[in-house]
Short mmCIF file of C-alpha atoms in Angstrom, two decimals:
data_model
loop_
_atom_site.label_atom_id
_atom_site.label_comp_id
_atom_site.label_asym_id
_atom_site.label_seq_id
_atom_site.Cartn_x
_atom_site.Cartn_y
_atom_site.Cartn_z
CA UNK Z 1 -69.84 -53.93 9.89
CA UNK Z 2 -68.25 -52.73 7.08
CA UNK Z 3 -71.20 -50.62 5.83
CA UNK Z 4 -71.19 -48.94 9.51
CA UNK Z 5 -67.63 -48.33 9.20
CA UNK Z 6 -68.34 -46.53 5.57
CA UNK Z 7 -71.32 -44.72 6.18
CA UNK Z 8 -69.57 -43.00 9.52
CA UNK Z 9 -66.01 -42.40 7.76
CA UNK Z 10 -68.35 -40.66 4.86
CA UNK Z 11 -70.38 -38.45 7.61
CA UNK Z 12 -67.28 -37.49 9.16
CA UNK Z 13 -65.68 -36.17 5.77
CA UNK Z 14 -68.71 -34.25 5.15
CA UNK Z 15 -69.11 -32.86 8.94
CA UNK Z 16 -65.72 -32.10 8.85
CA UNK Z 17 -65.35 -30.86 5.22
CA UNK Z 18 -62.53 -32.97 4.30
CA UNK Z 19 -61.81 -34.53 0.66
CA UNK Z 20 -63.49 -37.52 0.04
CA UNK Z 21 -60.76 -39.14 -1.70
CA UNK Z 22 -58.69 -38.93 1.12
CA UNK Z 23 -60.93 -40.39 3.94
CA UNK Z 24 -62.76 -43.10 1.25
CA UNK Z 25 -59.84 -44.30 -0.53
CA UNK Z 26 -61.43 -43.44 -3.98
CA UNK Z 27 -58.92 -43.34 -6.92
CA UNK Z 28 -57.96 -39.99 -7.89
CA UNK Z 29 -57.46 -39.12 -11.80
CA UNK Z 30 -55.45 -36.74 -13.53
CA UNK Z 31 -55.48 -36.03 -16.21
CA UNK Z 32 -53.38 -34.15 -18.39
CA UNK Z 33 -55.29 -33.51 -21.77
CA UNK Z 34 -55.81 -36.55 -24.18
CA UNK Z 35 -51.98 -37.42 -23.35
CA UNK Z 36 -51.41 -38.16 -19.67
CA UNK Z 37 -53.45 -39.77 -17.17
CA UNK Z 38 -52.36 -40.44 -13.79
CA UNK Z 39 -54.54 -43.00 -11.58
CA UNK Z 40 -54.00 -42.84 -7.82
CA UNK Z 41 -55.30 -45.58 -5.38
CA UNK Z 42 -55.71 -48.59 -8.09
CA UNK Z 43 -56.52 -52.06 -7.24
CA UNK Z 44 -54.20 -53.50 -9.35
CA UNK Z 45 -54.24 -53.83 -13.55
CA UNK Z 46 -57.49 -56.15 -14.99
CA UNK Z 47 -56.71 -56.10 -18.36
CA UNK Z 48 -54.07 -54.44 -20.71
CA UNK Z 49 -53.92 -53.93 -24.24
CA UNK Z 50 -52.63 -50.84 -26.80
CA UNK Z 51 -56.52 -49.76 -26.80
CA UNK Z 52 -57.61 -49.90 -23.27
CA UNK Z 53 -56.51 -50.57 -19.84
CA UNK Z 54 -59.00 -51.80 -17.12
CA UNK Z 55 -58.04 -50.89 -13.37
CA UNK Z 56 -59.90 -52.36 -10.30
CA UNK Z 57 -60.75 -49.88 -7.96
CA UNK Z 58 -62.42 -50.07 -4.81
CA UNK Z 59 -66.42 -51.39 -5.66
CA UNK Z 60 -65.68 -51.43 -9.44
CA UNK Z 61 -63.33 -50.98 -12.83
CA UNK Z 62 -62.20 -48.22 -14.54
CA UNK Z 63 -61.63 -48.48 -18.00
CA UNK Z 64 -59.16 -46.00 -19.74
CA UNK Z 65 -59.72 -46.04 -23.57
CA UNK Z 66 -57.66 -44.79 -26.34
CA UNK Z 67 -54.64 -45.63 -28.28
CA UNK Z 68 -51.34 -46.98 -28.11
CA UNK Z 69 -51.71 -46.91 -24.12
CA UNK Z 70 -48.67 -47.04 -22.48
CA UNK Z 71 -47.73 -47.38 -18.84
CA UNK Z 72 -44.94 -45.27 -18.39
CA UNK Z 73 -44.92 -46.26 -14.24
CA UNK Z 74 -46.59 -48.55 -12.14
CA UNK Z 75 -46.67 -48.79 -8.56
CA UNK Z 76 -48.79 -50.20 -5.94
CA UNK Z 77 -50.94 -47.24 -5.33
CA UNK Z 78 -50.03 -45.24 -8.78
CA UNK Z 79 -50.66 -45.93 -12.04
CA UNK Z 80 -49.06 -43.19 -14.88
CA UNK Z 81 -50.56 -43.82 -18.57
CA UNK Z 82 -49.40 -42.33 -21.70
CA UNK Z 83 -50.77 -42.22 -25.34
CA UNK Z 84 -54.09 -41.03 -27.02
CA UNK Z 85 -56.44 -41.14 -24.62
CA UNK Z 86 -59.97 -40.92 -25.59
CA UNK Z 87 -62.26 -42.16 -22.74
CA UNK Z 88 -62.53 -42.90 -19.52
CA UNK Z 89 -64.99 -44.96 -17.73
CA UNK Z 90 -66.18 -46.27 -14.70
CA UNK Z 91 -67.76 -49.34 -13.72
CA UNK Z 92 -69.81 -49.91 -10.20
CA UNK Z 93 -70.03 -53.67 -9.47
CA UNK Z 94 -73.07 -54.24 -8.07
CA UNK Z 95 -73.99 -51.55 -5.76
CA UNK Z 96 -72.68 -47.96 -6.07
CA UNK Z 97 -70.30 -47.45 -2.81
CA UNK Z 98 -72.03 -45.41 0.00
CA UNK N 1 -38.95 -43.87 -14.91
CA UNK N 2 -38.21 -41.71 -11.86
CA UNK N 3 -34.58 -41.46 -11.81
CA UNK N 4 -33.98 -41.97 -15.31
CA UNK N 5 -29.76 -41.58 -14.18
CA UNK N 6 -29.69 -43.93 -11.14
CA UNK N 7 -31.46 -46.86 -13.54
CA UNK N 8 -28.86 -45.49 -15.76
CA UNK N 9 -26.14 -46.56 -12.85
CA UNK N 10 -27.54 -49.23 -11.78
CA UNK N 11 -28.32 -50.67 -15.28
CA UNK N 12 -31.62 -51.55 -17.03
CA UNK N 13 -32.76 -54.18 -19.87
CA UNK N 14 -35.98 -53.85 -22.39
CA UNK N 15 -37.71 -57.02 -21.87
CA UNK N 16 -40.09 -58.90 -24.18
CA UNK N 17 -42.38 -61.13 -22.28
CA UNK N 18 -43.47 -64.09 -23.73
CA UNK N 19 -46.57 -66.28 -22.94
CA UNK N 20 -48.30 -66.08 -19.89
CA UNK N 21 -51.10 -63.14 -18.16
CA UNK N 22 -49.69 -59.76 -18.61
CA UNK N 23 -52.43 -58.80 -16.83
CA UNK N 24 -51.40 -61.11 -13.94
CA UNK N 25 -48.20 -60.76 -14.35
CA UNK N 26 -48.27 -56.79 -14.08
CA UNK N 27 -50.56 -57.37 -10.70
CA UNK N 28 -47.75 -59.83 -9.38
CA UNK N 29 -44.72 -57.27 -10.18
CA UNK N 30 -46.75 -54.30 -8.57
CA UNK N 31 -47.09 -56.24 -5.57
CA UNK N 32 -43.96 -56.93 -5.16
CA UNK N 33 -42.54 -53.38 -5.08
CA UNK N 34 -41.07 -54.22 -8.66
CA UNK N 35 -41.10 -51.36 -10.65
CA UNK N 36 -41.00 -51.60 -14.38
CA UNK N 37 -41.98 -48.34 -16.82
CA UNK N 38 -42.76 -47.67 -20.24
CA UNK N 39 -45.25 -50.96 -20.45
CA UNK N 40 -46.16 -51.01 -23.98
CA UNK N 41 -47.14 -53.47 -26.57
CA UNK N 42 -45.03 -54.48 -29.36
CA UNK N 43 -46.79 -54.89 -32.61
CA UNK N 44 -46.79 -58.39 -32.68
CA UNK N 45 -48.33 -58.20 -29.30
CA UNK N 46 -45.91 -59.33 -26.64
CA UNK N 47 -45.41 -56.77 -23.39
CA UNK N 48 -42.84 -55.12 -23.38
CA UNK N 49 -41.01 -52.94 -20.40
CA UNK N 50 -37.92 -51.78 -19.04
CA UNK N 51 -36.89 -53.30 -15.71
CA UNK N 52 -33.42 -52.74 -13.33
CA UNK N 53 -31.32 -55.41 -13.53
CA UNK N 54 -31.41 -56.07 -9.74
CA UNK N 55 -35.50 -56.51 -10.24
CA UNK N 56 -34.95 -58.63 -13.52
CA UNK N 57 -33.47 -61.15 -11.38
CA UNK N 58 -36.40 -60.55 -8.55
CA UNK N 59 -38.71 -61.40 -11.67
CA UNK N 60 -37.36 -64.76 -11.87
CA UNK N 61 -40.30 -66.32 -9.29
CA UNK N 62 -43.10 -64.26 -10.33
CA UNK N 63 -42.67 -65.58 -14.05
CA UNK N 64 -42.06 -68.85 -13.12
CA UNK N 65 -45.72 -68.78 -11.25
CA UNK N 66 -46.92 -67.00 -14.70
CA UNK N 67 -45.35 -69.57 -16.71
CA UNK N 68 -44.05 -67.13 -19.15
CA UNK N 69 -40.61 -66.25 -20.33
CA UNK N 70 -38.07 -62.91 -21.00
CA UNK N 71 -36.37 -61.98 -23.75
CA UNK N 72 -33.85 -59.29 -23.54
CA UNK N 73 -34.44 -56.81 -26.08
CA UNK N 74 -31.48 -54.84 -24.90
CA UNK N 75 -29.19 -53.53 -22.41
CA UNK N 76 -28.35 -50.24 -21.21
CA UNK N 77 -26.37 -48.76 -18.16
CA UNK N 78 -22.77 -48.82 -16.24
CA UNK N 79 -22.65 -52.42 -15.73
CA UNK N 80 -23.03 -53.44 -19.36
CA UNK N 81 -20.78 -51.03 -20.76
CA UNK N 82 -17.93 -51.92 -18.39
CA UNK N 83 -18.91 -55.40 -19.36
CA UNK N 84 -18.20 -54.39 -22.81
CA UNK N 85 -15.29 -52.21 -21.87
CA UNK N 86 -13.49 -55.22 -20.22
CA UNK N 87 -13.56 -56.93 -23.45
CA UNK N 88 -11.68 -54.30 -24.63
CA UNK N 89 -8.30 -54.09 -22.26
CA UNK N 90 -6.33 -51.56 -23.75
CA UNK N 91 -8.98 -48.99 -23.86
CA UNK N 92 -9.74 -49.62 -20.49
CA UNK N 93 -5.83 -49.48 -19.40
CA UNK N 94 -5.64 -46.55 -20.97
CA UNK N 95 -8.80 -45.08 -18.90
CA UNK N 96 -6.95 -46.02 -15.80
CA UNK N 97 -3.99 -45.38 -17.26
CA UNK N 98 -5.30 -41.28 -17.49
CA UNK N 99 -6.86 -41.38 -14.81
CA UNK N 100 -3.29 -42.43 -12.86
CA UNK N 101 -1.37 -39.95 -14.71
CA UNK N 102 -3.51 -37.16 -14.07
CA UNK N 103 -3.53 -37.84 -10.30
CA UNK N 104 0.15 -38.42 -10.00
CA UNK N 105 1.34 -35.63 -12.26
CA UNK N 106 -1.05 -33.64 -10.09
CA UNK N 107 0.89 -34.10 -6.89
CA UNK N 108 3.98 -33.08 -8.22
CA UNK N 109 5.26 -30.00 -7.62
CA UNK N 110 5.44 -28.36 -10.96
CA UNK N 111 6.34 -24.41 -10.06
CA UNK N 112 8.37 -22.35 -7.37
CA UNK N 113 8.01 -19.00 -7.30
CA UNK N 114 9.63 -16.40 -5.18
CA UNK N 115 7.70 -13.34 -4.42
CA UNK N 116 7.85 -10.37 -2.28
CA UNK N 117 10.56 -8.56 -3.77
CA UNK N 118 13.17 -8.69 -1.54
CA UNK N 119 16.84 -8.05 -1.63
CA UNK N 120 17.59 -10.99 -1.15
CA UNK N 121 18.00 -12.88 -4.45
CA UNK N 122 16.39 -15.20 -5.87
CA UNK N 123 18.91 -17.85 -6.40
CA UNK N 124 19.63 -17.15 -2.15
CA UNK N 125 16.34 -17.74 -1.65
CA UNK N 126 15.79 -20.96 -4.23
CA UNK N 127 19.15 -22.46 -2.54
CA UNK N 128 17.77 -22.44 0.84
CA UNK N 129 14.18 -23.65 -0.84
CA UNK N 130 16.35 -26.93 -2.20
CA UNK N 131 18.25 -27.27 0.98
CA UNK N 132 14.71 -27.90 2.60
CA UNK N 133 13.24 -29.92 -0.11
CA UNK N 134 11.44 -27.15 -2.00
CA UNK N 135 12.29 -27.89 -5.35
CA UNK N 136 10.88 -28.35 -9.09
CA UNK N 137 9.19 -31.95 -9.63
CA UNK N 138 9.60 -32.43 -5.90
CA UNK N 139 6.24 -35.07 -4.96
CA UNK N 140 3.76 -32.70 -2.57
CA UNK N 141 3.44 -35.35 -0.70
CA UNK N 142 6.99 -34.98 0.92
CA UNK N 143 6.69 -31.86 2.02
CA UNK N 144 5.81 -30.63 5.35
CA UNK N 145 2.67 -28.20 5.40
CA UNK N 146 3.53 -24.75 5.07
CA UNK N 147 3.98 -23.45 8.40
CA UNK N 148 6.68 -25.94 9.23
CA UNK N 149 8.51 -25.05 5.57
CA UNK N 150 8.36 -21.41 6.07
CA UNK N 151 10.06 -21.62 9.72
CA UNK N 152 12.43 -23.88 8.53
CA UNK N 153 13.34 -21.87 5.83
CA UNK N 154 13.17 -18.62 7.97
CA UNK N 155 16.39 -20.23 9.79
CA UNK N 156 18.30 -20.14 6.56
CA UNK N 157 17.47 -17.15 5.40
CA UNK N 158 18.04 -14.79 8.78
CA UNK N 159 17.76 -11.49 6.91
CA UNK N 160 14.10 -11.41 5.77
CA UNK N 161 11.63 -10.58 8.52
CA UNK N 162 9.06 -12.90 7.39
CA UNK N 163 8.77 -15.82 4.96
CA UNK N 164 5.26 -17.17 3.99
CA UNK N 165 5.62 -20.57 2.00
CA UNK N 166 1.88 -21.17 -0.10
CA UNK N 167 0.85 -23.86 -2.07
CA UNK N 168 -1.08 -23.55 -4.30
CA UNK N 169 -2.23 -26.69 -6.50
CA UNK N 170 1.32 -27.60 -8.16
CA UNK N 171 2.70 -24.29 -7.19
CA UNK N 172 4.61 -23.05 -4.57
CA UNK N 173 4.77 -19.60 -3.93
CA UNK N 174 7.57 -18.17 -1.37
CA UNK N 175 6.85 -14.51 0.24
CA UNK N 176 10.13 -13.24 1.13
CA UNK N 177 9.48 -9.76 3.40
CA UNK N 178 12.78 -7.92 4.17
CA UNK N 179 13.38 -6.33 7.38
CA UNK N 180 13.25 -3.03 7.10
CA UNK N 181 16.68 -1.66 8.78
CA UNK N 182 16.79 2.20 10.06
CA UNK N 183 18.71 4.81 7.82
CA UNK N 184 22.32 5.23 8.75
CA UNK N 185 23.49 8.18 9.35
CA UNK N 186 27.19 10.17 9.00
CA UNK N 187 28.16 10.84 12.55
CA UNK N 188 28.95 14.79 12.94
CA UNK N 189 30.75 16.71 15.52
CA UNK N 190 29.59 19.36 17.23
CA UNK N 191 29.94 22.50 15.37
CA UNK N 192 28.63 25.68 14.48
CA UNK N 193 26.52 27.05 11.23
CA UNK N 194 29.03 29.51 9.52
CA UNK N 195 27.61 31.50 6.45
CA UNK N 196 29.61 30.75 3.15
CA UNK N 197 29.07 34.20 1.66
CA UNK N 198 28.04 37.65 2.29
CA UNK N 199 24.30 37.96 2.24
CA UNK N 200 21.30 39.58 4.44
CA UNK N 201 19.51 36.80 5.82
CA UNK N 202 15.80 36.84 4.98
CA UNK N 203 14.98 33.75 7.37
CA UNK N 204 16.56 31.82 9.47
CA UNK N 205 15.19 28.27 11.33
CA UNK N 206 17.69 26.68 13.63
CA UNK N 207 16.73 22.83 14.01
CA UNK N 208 19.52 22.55 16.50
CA UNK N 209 21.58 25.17 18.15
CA UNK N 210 21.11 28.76 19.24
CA UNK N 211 20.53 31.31 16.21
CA UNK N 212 22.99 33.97 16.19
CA UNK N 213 21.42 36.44 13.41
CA UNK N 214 18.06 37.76 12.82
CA UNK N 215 16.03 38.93 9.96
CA UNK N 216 17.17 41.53 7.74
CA UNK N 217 20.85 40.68 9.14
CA UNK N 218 23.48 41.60 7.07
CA UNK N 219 26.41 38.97 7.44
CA UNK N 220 29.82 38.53 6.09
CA UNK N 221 31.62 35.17 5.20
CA UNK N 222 32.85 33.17 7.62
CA UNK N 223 30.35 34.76 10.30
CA UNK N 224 28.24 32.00 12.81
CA UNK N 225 24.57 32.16 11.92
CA UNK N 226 23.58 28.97 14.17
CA UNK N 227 26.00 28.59 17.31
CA UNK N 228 26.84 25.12 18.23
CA UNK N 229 27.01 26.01 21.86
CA UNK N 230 24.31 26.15 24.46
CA UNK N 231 23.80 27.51 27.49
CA UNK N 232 26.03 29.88 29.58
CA UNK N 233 29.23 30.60 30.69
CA UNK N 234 29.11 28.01 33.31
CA UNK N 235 27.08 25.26 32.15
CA UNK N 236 28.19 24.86 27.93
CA UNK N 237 27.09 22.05 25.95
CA UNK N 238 28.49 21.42 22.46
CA UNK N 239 25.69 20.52 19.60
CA UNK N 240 25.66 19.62 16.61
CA UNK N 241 23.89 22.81 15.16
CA UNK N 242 21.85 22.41 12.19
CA UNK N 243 19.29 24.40 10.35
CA UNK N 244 17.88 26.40 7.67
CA UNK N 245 19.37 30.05 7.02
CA UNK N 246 18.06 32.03 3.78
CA UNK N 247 19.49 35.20 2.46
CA UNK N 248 20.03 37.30 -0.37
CA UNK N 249 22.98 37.15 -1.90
CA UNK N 250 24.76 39.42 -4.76
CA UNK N 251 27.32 38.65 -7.34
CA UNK N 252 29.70 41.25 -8.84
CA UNK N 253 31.40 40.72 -11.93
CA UNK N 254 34.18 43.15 -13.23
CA UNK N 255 33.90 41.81 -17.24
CA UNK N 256 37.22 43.45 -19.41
CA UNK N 257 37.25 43.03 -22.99
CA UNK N 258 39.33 44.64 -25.56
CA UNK N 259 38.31 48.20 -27.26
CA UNK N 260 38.89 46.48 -30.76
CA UNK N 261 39.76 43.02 -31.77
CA UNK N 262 40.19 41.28 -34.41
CA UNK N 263 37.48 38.94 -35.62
CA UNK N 264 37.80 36.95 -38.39
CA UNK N 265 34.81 36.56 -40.55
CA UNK N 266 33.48 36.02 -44.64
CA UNK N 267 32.85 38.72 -46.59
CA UNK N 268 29.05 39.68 -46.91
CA UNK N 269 28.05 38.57 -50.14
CA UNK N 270 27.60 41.96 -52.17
CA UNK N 271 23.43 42.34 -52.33
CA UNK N 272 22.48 42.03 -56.03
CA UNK N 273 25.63 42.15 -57.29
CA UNK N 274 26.12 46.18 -56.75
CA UNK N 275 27.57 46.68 -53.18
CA UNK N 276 30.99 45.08 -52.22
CA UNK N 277 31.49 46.42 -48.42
CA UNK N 278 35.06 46.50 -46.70
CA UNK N 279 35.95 45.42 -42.76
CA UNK N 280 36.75 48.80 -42.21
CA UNK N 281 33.28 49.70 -42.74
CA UNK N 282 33.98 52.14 -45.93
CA UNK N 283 31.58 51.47 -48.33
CA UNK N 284 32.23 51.35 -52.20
CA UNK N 285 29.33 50.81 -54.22
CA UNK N 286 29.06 50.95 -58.04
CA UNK N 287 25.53 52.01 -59.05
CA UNK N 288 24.79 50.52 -62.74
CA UNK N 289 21.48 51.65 -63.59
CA UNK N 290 20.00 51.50 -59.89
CA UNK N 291 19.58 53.79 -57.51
CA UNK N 292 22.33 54.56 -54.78
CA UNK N 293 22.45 52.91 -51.70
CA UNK N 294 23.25 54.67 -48.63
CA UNK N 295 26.15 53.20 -46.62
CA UNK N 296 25.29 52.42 -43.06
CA UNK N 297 26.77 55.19 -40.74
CA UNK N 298 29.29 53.94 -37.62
CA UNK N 299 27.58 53.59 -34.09
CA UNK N 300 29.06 56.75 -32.19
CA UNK N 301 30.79 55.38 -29.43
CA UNK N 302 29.72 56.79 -26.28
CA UNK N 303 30.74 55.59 -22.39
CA UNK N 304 28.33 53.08 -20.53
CA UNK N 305 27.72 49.69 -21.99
CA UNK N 306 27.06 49.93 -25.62
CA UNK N 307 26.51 46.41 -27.04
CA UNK N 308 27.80 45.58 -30.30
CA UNK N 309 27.70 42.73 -32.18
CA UNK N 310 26.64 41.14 -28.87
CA UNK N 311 29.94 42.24 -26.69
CA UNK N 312 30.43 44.63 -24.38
CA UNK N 313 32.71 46.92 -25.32
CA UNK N 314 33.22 49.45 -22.58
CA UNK N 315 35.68 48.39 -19.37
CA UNK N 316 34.33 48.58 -15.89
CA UNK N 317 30.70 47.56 -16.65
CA UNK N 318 29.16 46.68 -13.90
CA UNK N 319 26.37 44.31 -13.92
CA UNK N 320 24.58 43.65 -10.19
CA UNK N 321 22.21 41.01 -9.49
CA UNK N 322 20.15 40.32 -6.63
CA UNK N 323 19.45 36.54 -6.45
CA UNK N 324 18.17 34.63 -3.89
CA UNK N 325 20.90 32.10 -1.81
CA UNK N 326 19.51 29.00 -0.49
CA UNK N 327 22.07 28.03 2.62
CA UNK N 328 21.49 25.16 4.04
CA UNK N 329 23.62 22.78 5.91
CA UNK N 330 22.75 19.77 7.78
#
């Protein structure tokens, strides 16, 4: 059911051209050179530390790498990072969404 | 972090946590609307974040499930400093204590000032003012608003036409507008525009009345240039003539002065020491080594005005003017 659900809410964003993050509830990054990074539509914080933070996300983690990592904000759907950032990764668990 | 000033009001603490997930702990708070900032690690490796102090006490639960602990690193915001401030009484009296003053001072009333110009004087004006309450260091608050003050004060002060009564902050400000009463006038009889001296009238305008002369007129004193009586034989009304009558007007003098007098004056000083000259007008003069000096001849004396020494000398000179005469009688 829920792969139905998926594959018709991703055929509708492409039929009707709109952003995939928006119909698909990906997270969204920004990021603002190696200083800021914003993550939007998080699954809550896996593991903190001054060298990386690990967000779930929706079929996966996210790993932001770097040093002296500091949430400046954190809110349900928003996570705001500052420091030196050097990396950022993503995990798929298991199989890739879509 | 959003808001920096309203955590700022509301008060905020930098809190260590100790023991515990911070990982599980951070999931909890987020999940509970709880918003903390600046998440950090301190070198010895305890989370760190600032929190409200309302959500610091919403915390309470969440840690307890954690099994983990806060320390306060330290405080910030309203709250704590008026903690601190009612520790310390007198400063905070005095705070008040300004804050009292300035209000109360401000609803005195510090300044009256009369403006407008009017005739009326001042002290008038700053009598009735007082008689209605309108006075130095009189509280605002007394006083009824400004319409009400400048009718009231209007009834002692019947002259002026209108009285405006602003405040402004601690200062009053009367407007005092006279009436403005019509020009009196000399009452005058009927009568008739006489001339005062012989002249030929060059122009006359009669304002009032019926003009008896014309242009080029030539009129004696005493004769009526504007009659002061209209209408016929039958039907007469007396006026008050009035007008403008120009003329030219001539002077004769008849000067008489003396053939000779005596004037009393200081002898010339002799010019480089070699002529001495008499009243008579002789002339003596001792020539030592220079040449001789003519002696000024006598004037001949002829009729007509010869001028001598600046006076006439001759009788009967006549000396005629024409000047222009203004007349003018209203």
């Amino acid at each position: 059911m829920m792969r139905v659900s998926r594959k018709l809410r991703k055929w509708t964003a492409t039929i009707l051209d709109l952003p995939q993050d928006v119909v698909l509830d990906l997270p969204r990054v920004t990021m603002i050179g190696g200083l800021q990074l914003t993550v939007e539509n998080h699954r809550g914080v896996v593991h903190f530390s001054p060298d990386s933070l690990r967000l779930a996300m929706d079929g996966g983690e996210m790993e932001v790498t770097g040093r002296d990592l500091v949430i400046r904000n954190i809110g349900a759907e928003e996570v705001f990072v500052e420091g030196q950032i050097l990396g950022v990764q993503l995990h798929p668990k298991g199989r890739p969404p879509g | 972090m959003k808001g920096t000033w309203l955590a700022a009001l509301r008060g905020y603490v930098w809190v260590k946590l100790i023991g515990g997930d911070p990982e599980k702990f951070l999931n909890a708070a987020t999940a509970h609307k709880i918003t903390l900032w600046n998440i950090a690690f301190s070198p010895e490796g305890r989370l760190t974040f600032g929190v409200t102090v309302p959500d610091f006490f919403r915390l309470r639960p969440l840690l307890k499930q954690n099994g983990s602990k806060t320390r306060i690193l330290s405080r910030h915001g309203v709250p704590f400093r008026m903690a601190r401030l009612s520790r310390r009484k007198t400063f905070a009296a005095g705070m008040v204590g300004f804050a009292a003053a300035l209000f109360i001072l401000s609803t005195l009333v510090w300044t009256v000032k009369v403006e407008g110009g009017s005739a009326i004087p001042d002290d008038k004006i700053r009598q009735a003012a007082l008689a209605e309450g309108i006075y130095e260091y009189q509280w605002s608050f007394r006083l009824p608003d400004s319409k009400t003050m400048s009718e009231r004060l209007a009834r002692h002060l019947p002259d002026a036409a209108w009285i405006g009564v602003e405040k402004k902050g601690t200062s009053i400000i009367i407007t005092v507008i006279d009436s403005t009463s019509a020009e009196e006038r000399a009452l005058e009889s009927p009568r008739d525009l006489v001339a005062k001296t012989d002249a030929v009238v060059t122009r006359i305008i009669a304002e009032n009345g019926r003009p008896k002369v014309e242009r080029n007129d030539r009129v004696r004193k005493g004769d009526v240039l504007i009659s002061g009586i209209l209408g016929g034989e039958e039907r007469s009304k007396a006026v008050v003539s009035q007008g403008k009558v120009m003329g030219l007007v001539w002077h004769e003098y008849r000067i008489v002065s003396p053939l000779s007098k005596k004037v009393k004056a200081l002898p010339a000083p002799p010019p480089s020491g070699a002529i001495s000259s008499s009243a008579a007008g002789r002339c003596k003069y001792r020539a030592i080594g220079v040449n001789p000096i003519r002696c000024p001849k006598p004037v001949p004396r002829s009729g007509g005005c010869t001028s001598e020494n600046g006076s006439c000398l001759s009788e009967g000179c006549m000396n005629s003017k024409w000047r222009f005469r203004k007349t003018r009688k209203s």
